[in-house]
XYZ file of C-alpha atoms in Angstrom:
663
model
C 48.337 -40.514 -9.415
C 46.707 -37.946 -11.422
C 44.460 -35.065 -10.019
C 41.410 -36.724 -11.661
C 42.174 -39.962 -9.560
C 42.933 -38.043 -6.561
C 39.543 -36.379 -6.755
C 37.644 -39.780 -6.849
C 40.089 -42.360 -4.746
C 40.081 -42.064 -0.945
C 42.411 -43.343 1.465
C 42.557 -43.337 5.290
C 45.069 -41.183 7.198
C 45.734 -41.258 10.925
C 44.248 -38.091 12.660
C 47.496 -37.195 14.524
C 49.133 -36.866 10.895
C 46.654 -34.106 9.659
C 47.519 -30.430 10.137
C 45.711 -27.266 9.287
C 46.572 -25.827 5.801
C 48.108 -22.541 5.898
C 46.465 -21.898 2.408
C 42.946 -22.448 3.721
C 41.004 -19.119 3.289
C 39.091 -19.765 6.507
C 41.381 -19.023 9.429
C 38.698 -18.605 12.146
C 36.038 -21.213 13.522
C 33.584 -20.605 16.343
C 33.736 -22.734 19.283
C 30.069 -23.417 19.151
C 30.398 -24.468 15.404
C 33.131 -26.954 16.236
C 31.083 -28.423 19.051
C 27.969 -28.844 16.658
C 30.074 -30.578 14.244
C 31.548 -32.786 16.986
C 28.087 -33.487 17.933
C 27.163 -34.438 14.470
C 30.030 -36.735 13.994
C 29.407 -38.448 17.427
C 25.699 -39.027 16.603
C 26.616 -40.749 13.284
C 28.968 -43.305 14.937
C 32.089 -41.094 14.820
C 31.837 -40.912 10.989
C 32.254 -38.021 8.935
C 29.632 -37.735 5.966
C 31.920 -35.770 3.751
C 35.500 -36.699 3.061
C 38.356 -34.386 3.954
C 40.486 -32.878 1.115
C 44.236 -32.987 1.688
C 47.577 -32.213 0.119
C 51.124 -33.141 1.131
C 52.585 -31.332 4.108
C 55.995 -29.767 4.525
C 57.181 -32.849 6.526
C 57.498 -36.295 5.493
C 54.423 -38.444 6.412
C 52.072 -35.458 7.075
C 49.283 -33.860 5.273
C 47.433 -30.335 5.125
C 43.929 -30.254 5.372
C 42.908 -27.950 2.238
C 39.004 -28.561 2.749
C 37.610 -29.629 5.905
C 39.031 -27.536 8.643
C 36.019 -27.538 10.873
C 35.738 -31.301 10.604
C 39.437 -31.758 11.509
C 38.850 -29.474 14.599
C 35.859 -31.544 15.596
C 37.696 -34.686 15.206
C 40.625 -33.275 17.405
C 37.928 -32.036 20.055
C 36.551 -35.631 20.293
C 40.109 -37.058 20.498
C 41.025 -34.599 23.386
C 38.080 -35.680 25.213
C 39.009 -39.472 24.857
C 35.967 -40.349 22.692
C 38.427 -41.315 19.683
C 41.935 -42.565 19.387
C 44.441 -39.802 18.668
C 45.543 -41.760 15.542
C 41.718 -42.231 14.496
C 41.614 -43.254 10.825
C 40.086 -40.347 8.782
C 39.083 -40.920 5.124
C 40.521 -38.417 2.788
C 41.041 -37.095 -0.825
C 44.272 -35.872 -2.124
C 44.592 -32.855 -4.433
C 47.800 -30.912 -5.519
C 49.084 -28.004 -3.691
C 48.554 -25.708 -6.742
C 44.961 -26.154 -6.135
C 44.783 -25.586 -2.489
C 43.488 -22.031 -2.086
C 41.055 -22.425 -5.076
C 39.547 -25.481 -3.419
C 39.558 -23.915 0.013
C 37.552 -20.885 -1.511
C 35.083 -23.000 -3.176
C 34.527 -25.171 0.034
C 33.726 -21.835 1.938
C 31.809 -19.872 -0.475
C 29.726 -22.285 -2.466
C 28.055 -24.031 0.448
C 24.312 -23.225 0.943
C 22.538 -23.732 4.238
C 19.707 -26.369 4.147
C 16.381 -24.974 3.368
C 14.307 -24.535 6.651
C 11.251 -26.707 5.256
C 13.902 -29.417 4.154
C 15.118 -29.269 7.687
C 11.623 -29.503 9.062
C 10.759 -32.548 6.930
C 14.054 -34.223 7.870
C 13.449 -33.604 11.610
C 9.804 -34.605 11.218
C 10.725 -37.926 9.945
C 12.944 -38.741 12.770
C 10.343 -37.362 15.306
C 7.767 -39.400 13.871
C 10.019 -42.632 14.174
C 10.281 -41.950 17.950
C 13.588 -40.022 18.278
C 13.321 -37.128 21.061
C 14.015 -33.665 20.322
C 17.534 -33.934 22.198
C 18.587 -36.719 19.941
C 17.517 -35.063 16.764
C 19.474 -31.902 17.897
C 22.755 -34.063 18.642
C 22.373 -35.662 15.465
C 22.237 -32.709 13.386
C 24.649 -30.684 15.470
C 22.039 -27.918 16.420
C 20.045 -26.744 19.398
C 16.848 -28.244 20.630
C 15.096 -24.730 20.338
C 16.030 -24.858 16.575
C 14.505 -28.413 16.238
C 11.298 -27.385 17.891
C 11.082 -24.187 15.681
C 11.379 -26.342 12.718
C 8.962 -28.867 13.816
C 6.479 -26.356 14.686
C 6.067 -25.925 10.869
C 3.986 -28.970 10.972
C 1.034 -26.589 11.993
C 1.371 -24.671 8.786
C -0.641 -25.505 5.559
C 1.473 -27.424 2.710
C 0.100 -24.525 0.379
C 1.833 -21.996 2.298
C 4.822 -24.361 2.865
C 4.962 -24.485 -1.067
C 4.771 -20.834 -1.317
C 7.625 -20.320 0.894
C 9.730 -22.859 -1.135
C 9.127 -20.925 -4.290
C 10.321 -17.846 -2.513
C 6.848 -16.214 -2.772
C 6.886 -15.865 1.163
C 9.410 -14.771 3.577
C 10.302 -17.092 6.522
C 9.303 -14.300 8.998
C 5.731 -14.526 7.293
C 5.671 -18.445 7.339
C 6.639 -18.437 11.133
C 3.621 -16.243 11.923
C 1.110 -18.966 10.751
C 2.386 -21.491 13.512
C -0.036 -19.624 15.967
C -2.912 -21.606 14.425
C -3.295 -25.161 13.007
C -6.391 -24.455 11.122
C -5.031 -24.962 7.595
C -8.242 -23.688 5.844
C -8.057 -20.441 7.985
C -4.310 -19.944 7.362
C -4.710 -20.092 3.395
C -7.853 -17.750 3.650
C -6.027 -15.176 5.706
C -2.870 -15.282 3.195
C -5.155 -14.741 0.216
C -7.360 -12.049 2.174
C -4.635 -9.858 3.106
C -3.108 -7.421 0.545
C 0.562 -7.901 -0.496
C 1.478 -4.679 1.413
C -0.102 -5.731 4.592
C 1.084 -9.222 5.069
C 3.613 -8.558 7.826
C 3.938 -11.039 10.749
C 1.749 -8.768 12.962
C -1.107 -8.701 10.868
C -1.098 -12.406 10.169
C -0.916 -13.375 13.686
C -3.766 -10.718 14.475
C -5.854 -12.264 11.866
C -5.271 -15.969 13.103
C -5.361 -15.329 16.810
C -8.156 -13.006 17.385
C -11.465 -14.674 17.826
C -13.365 -11.508 18.143
C -12.825 -7.782 17.701
C -14.412 -4.990 19.788
C -16.894 -2.811 18.142
C -14.809 0.324 19.286
C -11.690 -1.083 17.492
C -10.089 1.400 15.185
C -10.509 -0.938 12.278
C -14.299 -1.224 12.916
C -14.398 2.559 13.123
C -12.523 3.015 10.169
C -14.911 0.725 7.944
C -17.715 2.707 9.236
C -19.143 0.713 12.220
C -20.154 -2.731 13.189
C -23.252 -2.326 11.060
C -21.101 -2.213 7.817
C -19.210 -5.302 8.829
C -22.474 -7.098 9.563
C -24.090 -5.991 6.303
C -20.963 -7.504 4.701
C -21.925 -10.910 6.172
C -19.791 -10.810 9.335
C -21.157 -12.646 12.416
C -21.567 -10.450 15.741
C -21.590 -11.412 19.284
C -23.755 -8.954 21.136
C -23.708 -8.073 24.911
C -27.458 -7.962 25.765
C -26.747 -5.208 28.328
C -24.328 -3.350 26.176
C -25.134 -0.023 24.135
C -26.743 -0.026 20.478
C -24.187 -0.857 18.027
C -21.893 -2.522 20.451
C -20.608 -6.031 20.576
C -17.918 -8.158 18.982
C -16.897 -8.910 15.441
C -16.152 -12.632 15.119
C -14.483 -12.692 11.621
C -11.342 -10.645 11.979
C -10.221 -11.559 8.479
C -13.429 -10.018 7.019
C -12.740 -6.845 8.972
C -9.230 -6.601 7.622
C -10.624 -7.183 4.030
C -13.132 -4.490 4.417
C -10.320 -2.172 5.734
C -8.142 -2.959 2.437
C -11.201 -2.497 0.358
C -11.879 0.872 1.761
C -8.188 1.884 1.389
C -7.835 0.695 -2.183
C -11.088 2.522 -3.004
C -9.442 5.772 -1.969
C -6.177 4.881 -3.829
C -8.311 4.227 -7.143
C -9.585 7.822 -6.784
C -6.084 9.309 -6.347
C -4.776 7.401 -9.346
C -7.601 8.701 -11.395
C -6.364 12.186 -10.174
C -3.141 11.579 -12.092
C -0.679 11.043 -9.180
C 2.248 9.423 -10.577
C 2.294 6.663 -7.905
C -0.151 5.709 -4.993
C 0.369 3.031 -2.411
C -1.695 1.683 0.377
C 0.594 0.859 3.577
C -0.152 -0.277 6.928
C 1.927 2.644 8.409
C 3.824 5.589 6.795
C 7.291 3.981 5.813
C 10.496 5.627 7.333
C 11.623 6.960 4.238
C 8.661 9.111 3.556
C 10.010 11.379 6.151
C 13.028 12.236 4.165
C 11.148 12.756 0.710
C 10.810 16.134 -0.945
C 7.244 17.226 -1.200
C 5.048 19.478 -3.249
C 2.105 21.444 -1.793
C -1.239 22.657 -2.936
C -1.774 26.310 -4.032
C -4.912 28.280 -3.293
C -7.511 28.104 -6.241
C -7.622 31.613 -7.821
C -10.648 33.537 -7.733
C -12.513 34.222 -11.044
C -13.240 37.620 -12.272
C -17.031 36.588 -11.718
C -16.331 35.677 -8.098
C -14.254 38.644 -7.297
C -17.163 41.006 -8.637
C -19.667 39.044 -6.389
C -17.226 39.485 -3.415
C -16.883 43.225 -3.933
C -20.635 43.683 -4.403
C -21.280 41.606 -1.076
C -18.706 43.745 0.717
C -20.273 46.784 -0.403
C -23.767 45.515 0.757
C -22.508 44.422 4.100
C -20.949 47.864 4.583
C -24.064 49.660 4.143
C -26.044 47.064 6.446
C -23.424 47.717 9.152
C -23.730 51.375 9.100
C -27.463 51.130 9.476
C -27.152 48.712 12.166
C -24.451 50.718 14.055
C -26.652 53.776 13.763
C -29.865 51.947 14.959
C -31.886 52.727 12.134
C -31.913 49.288 10.537
C -34.961 47.220 10.296
C -35.531 43.622 11.693
C -34.233 41.939 8.601
C -30.868 43.840 8.728
C -29.068 41.630 10.975
C -29.942 38.181 9.687
C -29.267 39.622 6.161
C -25.926 40.973 7.302
C -25.094 37.161 8.625
C -26.298 35.719 5.281
C -23.968 37.983 3.488
C -21.072 37.151 5.727
C -21.489 33.399 5.107
C -21.477 33.998 1.511
C -18.292 36.074 1.555
C -16.717 33.273 3.673
C -17.881 30.666 1.106
C -16.191 32.806 -1.578
C -12.978 33.290 0.326
C -12.719 29.523 0.965
C -12.058 28.174 -2.514
C -9.832 25.352 -1.495
C -6.486 24.275 -2.519
C -5.202 22.426 -5.710
C -2.029 20.981 -6.807
C -0.339 21.819 -10.189
C -0.594 19.113 -12.730
C 3.112 19.191 -13.156
C 3.524 18.397 -9.551
C 0.948 15.607 -9.687
C 2.751 14.078 -12.372
C 5.893 13.722 -10.478
C 4.763 13.057 -7.127
C 2.883 10.357 -5.260
C 0.577 9.321 -2.295
C 0.476 7.010 0.721
C -3.035 5.949 1.787
C -3.172 4.485 5.272
C -5.488 4.205 8.431
C -4.127 6.418 11.122
C -3.593 5.772 14.933
C -7.322 6.566 15.457
C -8.971 4.676 12.791
C -9.322 7.594 10.342
C -8.368 7.724 6.736
C -5.170 9.418 6.136
C -3.532 10.539 2.821
C -0.007 11.735 2.479
C 0.000 13.560 -0.714
C 2.738 15.144 -2.995
C 5.732 12.966 -1.885
C 8.541 12.755 -4.342
C 10.936 9.783 -4.205
C 14.714 10.683 -4.364
C 15.196 8.967 -7.686
C 12.173 11.060 -9.196
C 13.456 14.452 -7.974
C 14.161 16.837 -10.836
C 17.475 18.551 -11.065
C 17.134 22.316 -10.279
C 16.520 24.256 -13.216
C 18.760 27.036 -14.267
C 17.985 30.289 -12.721
C 16.362 28.697 -9.537
C 17.853 27.332 -6.199
C 17.103 23.921 -4.508
C 14.231 25.595 -2.538
C 12.565 26.421 -5.939
C 12.657 30.345 -5.230
C 13.468 32.270 -8.190
C 16.998 33.826 -8.544
C 18.357 36.196 -11.058
C 20.042 34.362 -13.881
C 23.865 34.108 -13.652
C 25.938 36.007 -16.120
C 28.176 33.773 -18.420
C 31.322 35.003 -16.523
C 31.452 36.178 -12.767
C 34.376 37.846 -11.436
C 36.437 36.199 -8.763
C 35.444 37.627 -5.110
C 38.317 39.898 -4.037
C 37.770 38.917 -0.544
C 36.435 36.138 1.631
C 36.346 36.311 5.444
C 37.889 33.490 7.542
C 35.509 31.092 9.046
C 36.198 32.476 12.654
C 35.457 36.045 11.423
C 32.275 35.173 9.734
C 31.225 33.677 12.992
C 31.959 36.776 14.712
C 29.974 39.021 12.217
C 27.081 36.758 12.262
C 27.067 36.819 16.110
C 26.960 40.582 15.882
C 23.878 40.263 13.438
C 22.252 37.760 15.817
C 22.701 40.058 18.796
C 21.046 43.137 16.950
C 18.029 40.821 16.033
C 17.766 39.702 19.751
C 17.757 43.282 20.878
C 15.250 44.600 18.370
C 13.061 41.522 18.842
C 12.994 41.827 22.740
C 11.382 45.189 22.363
C 8.717 43.966 19.694
C 6.291 41.685 21.579
C 3.991 41.426 18.624
C 6.587 40.080 16.256
C 8.125 37.956 18.842
C 4.844 36.468 19.458
C 4.343 35.574 15.847
C 8.058 34.237 15.766
C 7.545 31.863 18.868
C 3.978 30.554 17.555
C 5.704 30.123 13.981
C 8.355 27.988 15.590
C 6.030 25.959 17.693
C 3.561 25.307 14.885
C 6.274 24.284 12.477
C 7.410 21.675 15.111
C 3.837 20.413 15.370
C 2.578 20.490 11.736
C 5.888 20.106 9.873
C 8.162 18.286 12.225
C 10.516 16.938 9.429
C 11.521 20.273 8.297
C 10.701 22.471 11.395
C 14.518 23.300 12.313
C 14.995 24.573 8.577
C 12.126 26.979 8.832
C 12.967 29.124 11.733
C 15.903 30.638 13.239
C 14.401 30.490 16.778
C 16.029 27.677 18.870
C 12.556 27.097 20.380
C 11.758 23.429 20.094
C 8.457 21.962 21.238
C 8.363 18.338 22.433
C 4.926 16.658 22.529
C 4.866 13.168 24.255
C 2.509 10.684 22.112
C 0.041 10.030 24.815
C -1.814 7.478 22.521
C 0.953 4.867 23.220
C 0.355 4.974 27.003
C -3.556 4.575 26.884
C -5.185 1.288 26.084
C -8.175 2.894 24.320
C -7.053 6.556 23.353
C -10.258 6.926 21.306
C -12.156 6.855 24.531
C -9.997 9.508 26.361
C -12.063 12.859 26.251
C -8.818 14.901 26.435
C -7.096 13.315 23.346
C -10.446 13.577 21.226
C -10.573 17.123 22.276
C -6.888 17.878 21.183
C -7.342 15.926 17.937
C -10.397 18.072 17.151
C -8.300 21.285 17.886
C -5.662 20.008 15.534
C -7.939 19.259 12.869
C -9.589 22.669 13.144
C -6.233 24.402 13.069
C -4.899 22.129 10.296
C -7.788 23.587 7.814
C -6.615 27.185 8.987
C -2.841 27.161 8.785
C -1.004 27.042 5.346
C -0.214 23.458 4.234
C 3.276 24.662 2.888
C 5.654 25.218 5.660
C 7.388 27.917 3.482
C 4.134 30.093 3.774
C 3.559 29.678 7.450
C 5.800 32.733 8.509
C 4.107 35.165 6.455
C 0.796 33.960 7.641
C 1.848 34.073 11.138
C 2.747 37.852 10.837
C -0.680 38.715 9.344
C -2.623 37.135 12.131
C -4.249 39.344 14.785
C -2.973 38.896 18.397
C -5.922 36.934 19.528
C -5.507 34.207 16.855
C -1.736 33.926 17.755
C -2.564 33.655 21.472
C -4.906 30.816 20.810
C -2.449 29.165 18.656
C 0.244 29.580 21.201
C -2.205 28.001 24.015
C -2.689 25.040 21.602
C 0.991 24.539 21.092
C 1.855 25.119 24.733
C -0.724 22.388 25.640
C 0.650 20.004 23.324
C 3.878 19.906 25.245
C 2.399 19.447 28.719
C 3.700 16.015 30.068
C 2.469 14.820 33.451
C 3.265 11.148 32.859
C 4.639 8.706 35.576
C 7.061 6.372 33.919
C 8.089 2.897 35.064
C 11.701 3.993 35.125
C 11.501 7.547 36.116
C 8.668 8.794 38.059
C 9.095 12.468 37.301
C 7.865 13.643 40.669
C 8.746 17.219 40.292
C 7.283 17.743 36.867
C 4.127 16.064 37.977
C 3.897 18.264 41.083
C 4.266 21.307 38.522
C 1.633 19.664 36.643
C -0.838 19.726 39.586
C -0.072 23.558 40.216
C -0.973 23.954 36.424
C -4.051 22.138 36.795
C -4.908 24.159 39.858
C -4.297 27.471 38.091
C -6.694 25.908 35.158
C -9.388 25.020 37.817
C -9.609 21.624 36.341
C -12.451 19.225 37.605
C -10.866 15.797 36.540
C -14.314 14.046 37.021
C -15.297 15.896 34.019
C -12.735 14.247 32.107
C -12.463 10.693 33.441
C -15.083 8.228 34.905
C -13.734 5.092 36.152
C -15.355 2.194 34.377
C -14.634 -1.586 34.128
C -12.908 -1.184 30.809
C -10.673 1.785 31.831
C -10.016 0.821 35.651
C -11.756 -1.963 37.529
C -11.131 -4.329 34.869
C -7.391 -3.858 35.024
C -6.736 -3.936 38.667
C -6.913 -6.755 41.169
C -9.781 -7.338 43.536
C -8.046 -5.779 46.373
C -7.726 -2.558 44.307
C -11.388 -2.735 43.653
C -12.126 -3.374 47.230
C -9.850 -0.320 48.123
C -11.971 1.856 45.516
C -15.183 0.840 46.859
C -14.138 1.581 50.394
C -12.850 4.998 49.585
C -15.892 6.001 47.640
C -18.824 4.335 49.731
C -17.512 2.654 52.600
C -16.313 -0.627 54.088
C -19.736 -2.181 53.679
C -20.107 -1.839 50.033
C -16.814 -3.315 49.590
C -17.277 -6.308 52.058
C -18.581 -9.008 49.518
C -15.815 -8.205 46.653
C -13.479 -10.841 48.004
C -16.038 -13.531 47.133
C -16.867 -12.283 43.740
C -15.601 -13.444 40.417
C -13.226 -10.740 39.150
C -15.535 -9.776 36.293
C -18.490 -9.493 38.597
C -16.562 -7.551 41.094
C -15.341 -4.971 38.316
C -19.085 -4.421 37.078
C -20.261 -4.273 40.585
C -17.691 -1.579 41.197
C -18.580 0.538 38.178
C -22.481 0.489 39.028
C -21.662 1.608 42.804
C -19.185 4.156 42.124
C -20.749 5.871 39.207
C -21.462 9.534 40.018
C -19.561 9.605 43.318
C -16.813 11.527 41.850
C -14.245 9.098 43.191
C -11.056 9.038 41.192
C -7.792 6.875 41.255
C -4.954 8.671 43.277
C -2.985 9.139 40.167
C -5.908 11.171 38.639
C -6.448 13.520 41.520
C -5.170 16.898 41.442
C -2.890 17.418 44.397
C -3.268 20.861 46.213
C -0.246 22.707 46.387
C 1.295 23.478 49.678
C -0.059 26.923 50.143
C -3.568 26.084 49.248
C -3.306 23.109 51.862
C -2.237 25.571 54.531
C -5.453 27.795 53.550
C -7.552 24.631 53.982
C -6.235 23.999 57.471
C -4.367 20.791 56.516
C -0.849 22.115 56.891
C 1.359 19.202 57.663
C -1.590 16.738 57.486
C -1.651 16.087 53.716
C -3.005 12.767 52.658
C -0.402 10.868 50.988
C -2.620 10.298 47.867
C -2.853 14.099 47.655
C 0.482 15.333 48.495
C 2.617 16.337 45.614
C 5.751 15.522 47.464
C 6.996 12.332 48.824
C 6.617 11.797 52.654
C 9.262 8.954 52.858
C 12.125 7.666 50.634
C 10.308 4.566 49.667
C 10.049 4.372 45.730
C 6.444 4.645 44.417
C 5.739 2.106 41.710
C 2.957 1.297 39.529
C 1.786 -1.564 41.600
C 1.162 0.765 44.501
C -2.002 1.877 42.634
C -2.540 -1.427 40.635
C -1.507 -4.228 43.283
C -1.905 -7.115 40.931
C -2.586 -7.530 37.255
C -6.206 -8.456 36.557
C -7.006 -11.906 37.542
């Protein structure tokens, strides 16, 4: 028999005459894989769809299985279970031993998994024919969960299925469309989202959301609910709500308007000559590791410098007259006007070098608060220039190297180099300890580097002062409505316009600032490091107790920063929590009818009744310190809600303050 005949002719071999081939490249099979194959064979009447390839074995009458090791293991599993006989006839093809390894390699590497849509269509035919999911799973040797996932693709538009077949869409994207069965809406969402914003989250959000609040960051980003409405979007308004409130009913339209605004900004940047400009839904991780170019101050022209000199002279003359008390009534307004003009001349703005623009790019995105954010001056690794001769990697000029350099006569050992630098460090520490002005500048510089340039902060300072700032926005459902966060964001924006954009310039800038400015910046940086969070896995009781002491020193009135409403409190606790709040704020009589109300009505009622009373949830109260409590005559009688320490060993959980989720 020739090999060609062996490849086409089949014959039956008793199962107990077949052995695993030592030349088979696959040595290991998973138990689950064998069980799945056994289930497939069982479901098809104990037949195998693909014949096993064998060759002559070492012993007379026995054959090695060159291709079909998992099928052999599955048949043996069925034989051990008594489902088939040990000498069950297995249909085989024979090939020569010389080809065994090659055949085995082809068998294990050339096989392609069934396309998910093909699986779905095959499963659907069986399901439409009345076969239960359990039987389909057994027939194909897979799990019931996998069958249900494939059958869920029935919800997806055929247009999108074809896109997936043509590899124009990932399976992750395709799966996101199963949250809706509106085929027209699915296609509209896919076509409406830009290619860079077609992740599963965006797809699900556009399909699932029936309405979007007017204070959603995407609505704020496009300019408000009026802009959306002008574009033809339907709005559902609360008759008792504030002006310009309500809900946008066409989420896909909002997403499209967001994209249009981002793309419009991107077009402006492209017109400025940047090498690349990309719109993204969030800043890519690789952006944090890119090199960056920074803008430089616009130089003052000779005319501007002359005008500034003239204004300074005029201002000095007026200042002398005002100080001497002989100036007329117009002197002070005139001096203020001159100051404004000098400030305008000094604030010339910044500009990027054209060479930098030609090699760098920008990311355009909407930030966490719904504001336009542009990250300029990023250089991709493959686009970085090699350092030019005469410069080091930091682009600082260095003297040109001579053609020949003498070999160094001495190089200290690593241990000795460490000791010498330790001596230098000790000297710097001693001198810095006696110079509070420079120390203040150094600490502020290290903190600002951490806040404004976090990805290179450790390279810009020798101080091991690290400022950690917990991102509070992730812990607040609607951070845009939090007065404290808005205030800190405003401060960051103001300081962001003041401090240098290039981290290399920050040190010299700090040294030039007056003490008052450095103290203001130090207060801002220290404020960003405050963390009074209670976490689900760690309550941080001692830290929160110190936060209360800090708040006492600041004389904080929390009622000026938080007022309980339906959105931020009452709508998020159970009716028991609402009743407790009303009792504490206004007495049991006002809380008596809450149990008979619907949850939404109870929350609205509580908001109206408690408004203006100054009532706060226990976790927002500032607990007095033990010393202050003694002065108030409350020693040993502190209310549990006001005490910064625990009065028992029972763990305090979030559910103590929020007994149940909103009904």
